[in-house]
PDB file of C-alpha atoms in Angstrom:
ATOM      1  CA  UNK V   1     130.152  31.340 -78.285  1.00 96.00           C
ATOM      2  CA  UNK V   2     131.579  27.851 -78.283  1.00 97.00           C
ATOM      3  CA  UNK V   3     131.279  25.298 -75.515  1.00 98.00           C
ATOM      4  CA  UNK V   4     134.897  26.095 -74.640  1.00 97.00           C
ATOM      5  CA  UNK V   5     134.142  29.861 -74.449  1.00 95.00           C
ATOM      6  CA  UNK V   6     131.330  29.018 -72.076  1.00 95.00           C
ATOM      7  CA  UNK V   7     133.696  26.933 -69.934  1.00 97.00           C
ATOM      8  CA  UNK V   8     136.383  29.684 -70.138  1.00 96.00           C
ATOM      9  CA  UNK V   9     138.973  27.430 -71.763  1.00 97.00           C
ATOM     10  CA  UNK V  10     141.822  28.392 -74.084  1.00 97.00           C
ATOM     11  CA  UNK V  11     140.843  27.204 -77.568  1.00 97.00           C
ATOM     12  CA  UNK V  12     143.846  28.246 -79.609  1.00 97.00           C
ATOM     13  CA  UNK V  13     143.733  26.424 -82.929  1.00 97.00           C
ATOM     14  CA  UNK V  14     141.501  23.655 -81.599  1.00 97.00           C
ATOM     15  CA  UNK V  15     138.652  23.811 -84.097  1.00 98.00           C
ATOM     16  CA  UNK V  16     135.681  24.139 -81.777  1.00 97.00           C
ATOM     17  CA  UNK V  17     132.419  25.009 -83.609  1.00 97.00           C
ATOM     18  CA  UNK V  18     129.872  27.499 -82.385  1.00 98.00           C
ATOM     19  CA  UNK V  19     127.342  26.090 -79.967  1.00 98.00           C
ATOM     20  CA  UNK V  20     123.609  26.820 -80.234  1.00 98.00           C
ATOM     21  CA  UNK V  21     123.970  30.169 -78.455  1.00 97.00           C
ATOM     22  CA  UNK V  22     126.936  31.046 -80.684  1.00 97.00           C
ATOM     23  CA  UNK V  23     124.980  30.284 -83.846  1.00 97.00           C
ATOM     24  CA  UNK V  24     122.203  32.588 -82.630  1.00 97.00           C
ATOM     25  CA  UNK V  25     124.749  35.297 -81.727  1.00 96.00           C
ATOM     26  CA  UNK V  26     126.238  35.060 -85.218  1.00 97.00           C
ATOM     27  CA  UNK V  27     122.801  35.319 -86.809  1.00 97.00           C
ATOM     28  CA  UNK V  28     121.861  38.388 -84.734  1.00 96.00           C
ATOM     29  CA  UNK V  29     125.260  39.983 -85.400  1.00 95.00           C
ATOM     30  CA  UNK V  30     124.879  39.359 -89.128  1.00 97.00           C
ATOM     31  CA  UNK V  31     121.499  41.076 -89.015  1.00 96.00           C
ATOM     32  CA  UNK V  32     123.153  44.105 -87.451  1.00 94.00           C
ATOM     33  CA  UNK V  33     125.838  44.020 -90.155  1.00 94.00           C
ATOM     34  CA  UNK V  34     123.143  44.178 -92.872  1.00 95.00           C
ATOM     35  CA  UNK V  35     123.058  47.981 -92.549  1.00 94.00           C
ATOM     36  CA  UNK V  36     126.789  48.306 -93.264  1.00 94.00           C
ATOM     37  CA  UNK V  37     128.424  48.488 -96.658  1.00 95.00           C
ATOM     38  CA  UNK V  38     130.557  45.343 -96.789  1.00 97.00           C
ATOM     39  CA  UNK V  39     132.366  44.434 -99.999  1.00 97.00           C
ATOM     40  CA  UNK V  40     134.737  41.773 -98.716  1.00 98.00           C
ATOM     41  CA  UNK V  41     134.844  39.316 -95.821  1.00 98.00           C
ATOM     42  CA  UNK V  42     138.090  37.623 -94.847  1.00 98.00           C
ATOM     43  CA  UNK V  43     137.893  34.947 -92.191  1.00 98.00           C
ATOM     44  CA  UNK V  44     140.059  32.627 -90.219  1.00 98.00           C
ATOM     45  CA  UNK V  45     139.394  29.088 -91.459  1.00 98.00           C
ATOM     46  CA  UNK V  46     138.622  27.903 -87.910  1.00 98.00           C
ATOM     47  CA  UNK V  47     134.956  26.972 -87.856  1.00 98.00           C
ATOM     48  CA  UNK V  48     133.931  29.351 -85.057  1.00 98.00           C
ATOM     49  CA  UNK V  49     135.084  32.352 -87.115  1.00 98.00           C
ATOM     50  CA  UNK V  50     134.052  30.942 -90.475  1.00 98.00           C
ATOM     51  CA  UNK V  51     130.523  30.150 -89.259  1.00 98.00           C
ATOM     52  CA  UNK V  52     130.205  33.803 -88.202  1.00 97.00           C
ATOM     53  CA  UNK V  53     131.627  35.038 -91.518  1.00 98.00           C
ATOM     54  CA  UNK V  54     129.157  32.853 -93.414  1.00 98.00           C
ATOM     55  CA  UNK V  55     126.268  34.308 -91.405  1.00 98.00           C
ATOM     56  CA  UNK V  56     127.412  37.816 -92.393  1.00 98.00           C
ATOM     57  CA  UNK V  57     127.895  36.692 -95.985  1.00 98.00           C
ATOM     58  CA  UNK V  58     124.292  35.484 -95.982  1.00 98.00           C
ATOM     59  CA  UNK V  59     123.113  39.096 -95.545  1.00 98.00           C
ATOM     60  CA  UNK V  60     125.848  40.393 -97.908  1.00 98.00           C
ATOM     61  CA  UNK V  61     125.777  37.761-100.681  1.00 98.00           C
ATOM     62  CA  UNK V  62     127.582  40.030-103.170  1.00 97.00           C
ATOM     63  CA  UNK V  63     130.587  40.468-100.875  1.00 98.00           C
ATOM     64  CA  UNK V  64     133.559  38.252-101.547  1.00 98.00           C
ATOM     65  CA  UNK V  65     134.213  35.669 -98.824  1.00 98.00           C
ATOM     66  CA  UNK V  66     137.751  34.381 -98.374  1.00 98.00           C
ATOM     67  CA  UNK V  67     139.637  32.403 -95.734  1.00 98.00           C
ATOM     68  CA  UNK V  68     143.210  33.159 -94.761  1.00 98.00           C
ATOM     69  CA  UNK V  69     145.019  30.575 -92.634  1.00 98.00           C
ATOM     70  CA  UNK V  70     147.364  33.237 -91.258  1.00 98.00           C
ATOM     71  CA  UNK V  71     144.370  34.794 -89.453  1.00 98.00           C
ATOM     72  CA  UNK V  72     143.808  31.659 -87.356  1.00 98.00           C
ATOM     73  CA  UNK V  73     144.063  31.996 -83.607  1.00 98.00           C
ATOM     74  CA  UNK V  74     147.434  31.555 -81.909  1.00 97.00           C
ATOM     75  CA  UNK V  75     148.411  27.955 -81.403  1.00 98.00           C
ATOM     76  CA  UNK V  76     148.712  27.105 -77.730  1.00 98.00           C
ATOM     77  CA  UNK V  77     150.036  23.610 -78.462  1.00 98.00           C
ATOM     78  CA  UNK V  78     149.755  21.273 -75.495  1.00 97.00           C
ATOM     79  CA  UNK V  79     148.222  24.113 -73.463  1.00 98.00           C
ATOM     80  CA  UNK V  80     145.021  24.250 -75.504  1.00 98.00           C
ATOM     81  CA  UNK V  81     142.273  23.455 -73.030  1.00 97.00           C
ATOM     82  CA  UNK V  82     143.849  25.241 -70.045  1.00 98.00           C
ATOM     83  CA  UNK V  83     141.718  27.867 -68.342  1.00 97.00           C
ATOM     84  CA  UNK V  84     141.527  31.279 -69.963  1.00 94.00           C
ATOM     85  CA  UNK V  85     142.897  32.751 -66.722  1.00 95.00           C
ATOM     86  CA  UNK V  86     146.019  30.573 -67.027  1.00 96.00           C
ATOM     87  CA  UNK V  87     146.399  31.703 -70.649  1.00 95.00           C
ATOM     88  CA  UNK V  88     146.096  35.375 -69.647  1.00 92.00           C
ATOM     89  CA  UNK V  89     148.716  34.848 -66.924  1.00 95.00           C
ATOM     90  CA  UNK V  90     151.112  33.414 -69.527  1.00 95.00           C
ATOM     91  CA  UNK V  91     150.450  36.382 -71.804  1.00 92.00           C
ATOM     92  CA  UNK V  92     151.219  38.799 -68.948  1.00 91.00           C
ATOM     93  CA  UNK V  93     154.502  36.966 -68.340  1.00 95.00           C
ATOM     94  CA  UNK V  94     155.342  37.291 -72.058  1.00 93.00           C
ATOM     95  CA  UNK V  95     154.599  41.024 -71.965  1.00 89.00           C
ATOM     96  CA  UNK V  96     156.677  41.584 -68.822  1.00 94.00           C
ATOM     97  CA  UNK V  97     159.633  39.502 -70.006  1.00 95.00           C
ATOM     98  CA  UNK V  98     160.252  39.239 -73.753  1.00 89.00           C
ATOM     99  CA  UNK V  99     162.564  36.275 -73.125  1.00 92.00           C
ATOM    100  CA  UNK V 100     159.819  34.267 -71.429  1.00 95.00           C
ATOM    101  CA  UNK V 101     158.559  31.386 -73.535  1.00 94.00           C
ATOM    102  CA  UNK V 102     156.090  28.794 -72.225  1.00 95.00           C
ATOM    103  CA  UNK V 103     157.254  25.987 -74.558  1.00 95.00           C
ATOM    104  CA  UNK V 104     154.946  22.948 -74.882  1.00 96.00           C
ATOM    105  CA  UNK V 105     154.287  23.658 -78.561  1.00 97.00           C
ATOM    106  CA  UNK V 106     152.975  27.190 -77.968  1.00 98.00           C
ATOM    107  CA  UNK V 107     153.458  29.377 -81.038  1.00 97.00           C
ATOM    108  CA  UNK V 108     156.117  31.969 -80.147  1.00 96.00           C
ATOM    109  CA  UNK V 109     154.575  35.425 -79.712  1.00 93.00           C
ATOM    110  CA  UNK V 110     156.784  37.142 -82.295  1.00 93.00           C
ATOM    111  CA  UNK V 111     156.161  34.400 -84.868  1.00 96.00           C
ATOM    112  CA  UNK V 112     152.432  34.760 -84.233  1.00 97.00           C
ATOM    113  CA  UNK V 113     152.683  38.538 -84.675  1.00 95.00           C
ATOM    114  CA  UNK V 114     154.505  38.063 -87.995  1.00 97.00           C
ATOM    115  CA  UNK V 115     151.877  35.557 -89.118  1.00 98.00           C
ATOM    116  CA  UNK V 116     149.072  37.995 -88.294  1.00 97.00           C
ATOM    117  CA  UNK V 117     150.872  40.733 -90.214  1.00 97.00           C
ATOM    118  CA  UNK V 118     151.152  38.445 -93.222  1.00 98.00           C
ATOM    119  CA  UNK V 119     147.469  37.514 -92.858  1.00 98.00           C
ATOM    120  CA  UNK V 120     146.416  41.171 -92.905  1.00 96.00           C
ATOM    121  CA  UNK V 121     148.519  41.726 -96.019  1.00 97.00           C
ATOM    122  CA  UNK V 122     146.913  38.731 -97.714  1.00 98.00           C
ATOM    123  CA  UNK V 123     143.433  39.967 -96.699  1.00 97.00           C
ATOM    124  CA  UNK V 124     144.179  43.310 -98.317  1.00 96.00           C
ATOM    125  CA  UNK V 125     144.979  41.616-101.619  1.00 98.00           C
ATOM    126  CA  UNK V 126     141.266  40.777-101.789  1.00 98.00           C
ATOM    127  CA  UNK V 127     140.119  44.283-100.857  1.00 97.00           C
ATOM    128  CA  UNK V 128     141.902  47.311 -99.338  1.00 95.00           C
ATOM    129  CA  UNK V 129     139.342  47.487 -96.484  1.00 93.00           C
ATOM    130  CA  UNK V 130     138.113  43.969 -95.727  1.00 96.00           C
ATOM    131  CA  UNK V 131     135.906  43.008 -92.825  1.00 96.00           C
ATOM    132  CA  UNK V 132     138.078  40.507 -90.968  1.00 96.00           C
ATOM    133  CA  UNK V 133     136.402  37.807 -88.900  1.00 97.00           C
ATOM    134  CA  UNK V 134     138.961  36.266 -86.600  1.00 96.00           C
ATOM    135  CA  UNK V 135     139.919  35.772 -82.958  1.00 95.00           C
ATOM    136  CA  UNK V 136     140.823  37.753 -79.854  1.00 92.00           C
ATOM    137  CA  UNK V 137     144.547  37.083 -79.853  1.00 93.00           C
ATOM    138  CA  UNK V 138     144.733  37.987 -83.566  1.00 95.00           C
ATOM    139  CA  UNK V 139     143.177  41.344 -82.788  1.00 92.00           C
ATOM    140  CA  UNK V 140     145.540  41.895 -79.850  1.00 90.00           C
ATOM    141  CA  UNK V 141     148.531  41.349 -82.145  1.00 92.00           C
ATOM    142  CA  UNK V 142     147.022  43.642 -84.780  1.00 91.00           C
ATOM    143  CA  UNK V 143     146.837  46.357 -82.107  1.00 89.00           C
ATOM    144  CA  UNK V 144     150.522  45.797 -81.283  1.00 89.00           C
ATOM    145  CA  UNK V 145     151.426  45.985 -84.971  1.00 91.00           C
ATOM    146  CA  UNK V 146     149.578  49.284 -85.348  1.00 90.00           C
ATOM    147  CA  UNK V 147     150.890  50.758 -82.105  1.00 89.00           C
ATOM    148  CA  UNK V 148     147.468  51.172 -80.520  1.00 88.00           C
ATOM    149  CA  UNK V 149     146.434  50.044 -77.044  1.00 83.00           C
ATOM    150  CA  UNK V 150     145.070  46.524 -77.303  1.00 77.00           C
ATOM    151  CA  UNK V 151     141.402  46.018 -76.667  1.00 69.00           C
ATOM    152  CA  UNK V 152     141.338  42.954 -74.448  1.00 67.00           C
ATOM    153  CA  UNK V 153     138.462  40.634 -73.823  1.00 71.00           C
ATOM    154  CA  UNK V 154     136.434  41.549 -76.869  1.00 77.00           C
ATOM    155  CA  UNK V 155     133.026  39.917 -76.530  1.00 78.00           C
ATOM    156  CA  UNK V 156     132.027  37.399 -79.188  1.00 83.00           C
ATOM    157  CA  UNK V 157     130.502  39.010 -82.277  1.00 83.00           C
ATOM    158  CA  UNK V 158     131.864  42.464 -81.503  1.00 84.00           C
ATOM    159  CA  UNK V 159     132.664  44.870 -84.317  1.00 85.00           C
ATOM    160  CA  UNK V 160     135.890  46.826 -83.873  1.00 84.00           C
ATOM    161  CA  UNK V 161     136.656  49.476 -86.457  1.00 84.00           C
ATOM    162  CA  UNK V 162     140.283  50.408 -87.102  1.00 84.00           C
ATOM    163  CA  UNK V 163     140.955  53.698 -88.837  1.00 85.00           C
ATOM    164  CA  UNK V 164     143.905  55.951 -89.515  1.00 85.00           C
ATOM    165  CA  UNK V 165     143.275  59.474 -88.287  1.00 85.00           C
ATOM    166  CA  UNK V 166     145.177  62.613 -87.399  1.00 86.00           C
ATOM    167  CA  UNK V 167     146.639  60.877 -84.313  1.00 85.00           C
ATOM    168  CA  UNK V 168     147.637  57.691 -86.176  1.00 87.00           C
ATOM    169  CA  UNK V 169     145.868  54.344 -85.939  1.00 87.00           C
ATOM    170  CA  UNK V 170     142.815  54.152 -83.724  1.00 84.00           C
ATOM    171  CA  UNK V 171     140.402  51.398 -82.742  1.00 83.00           C
ATOM    172  CA  UNK V 172     136.768  51.891 -81.919  1.00 82.00           C
ATOM    173  CA  UNK V 173     134.504  49.233 -80.446  1.00 79.00           C
ATOM    174  CA  UNK V 174     131.172  49.622 -82.213  1.00 79.00           C
TER     175      UNK V 174
END
């Protein structure tokens, strides 16, 4: 959690660090991750994700830890700081009308999707199955790229496993 999460504000690429509660959440989450076999961590460079990745790395010191700028949250330009509800309304408009574009320095949805795709490819140069520590909108675009229903409103410090099975790509909130 960041102070902006707590206030339900759109953070975008504004580099808001974890607050006290967020640091504790990351520490608890990392403790839960200690039982998993993690060889590689790839994080967004934004401090809220990187702080969480470093907490996980603390319990997995032999795992490689890398940052990939392409896994940063979507830039909301001048709209960073609007309410999350306003951001979700804009996203619904984008989904209903592919021609809709909010302007004001907001990263175009398709450019963001391409950036996320590139970020995943870069992450896989470090390890074929990295643990990626990133942001909600990044995960939503990953779902679109894989053709799976997006999991919206993922709580902070939530593990989502993506696997390829007999029915194609699947996500599982763990």
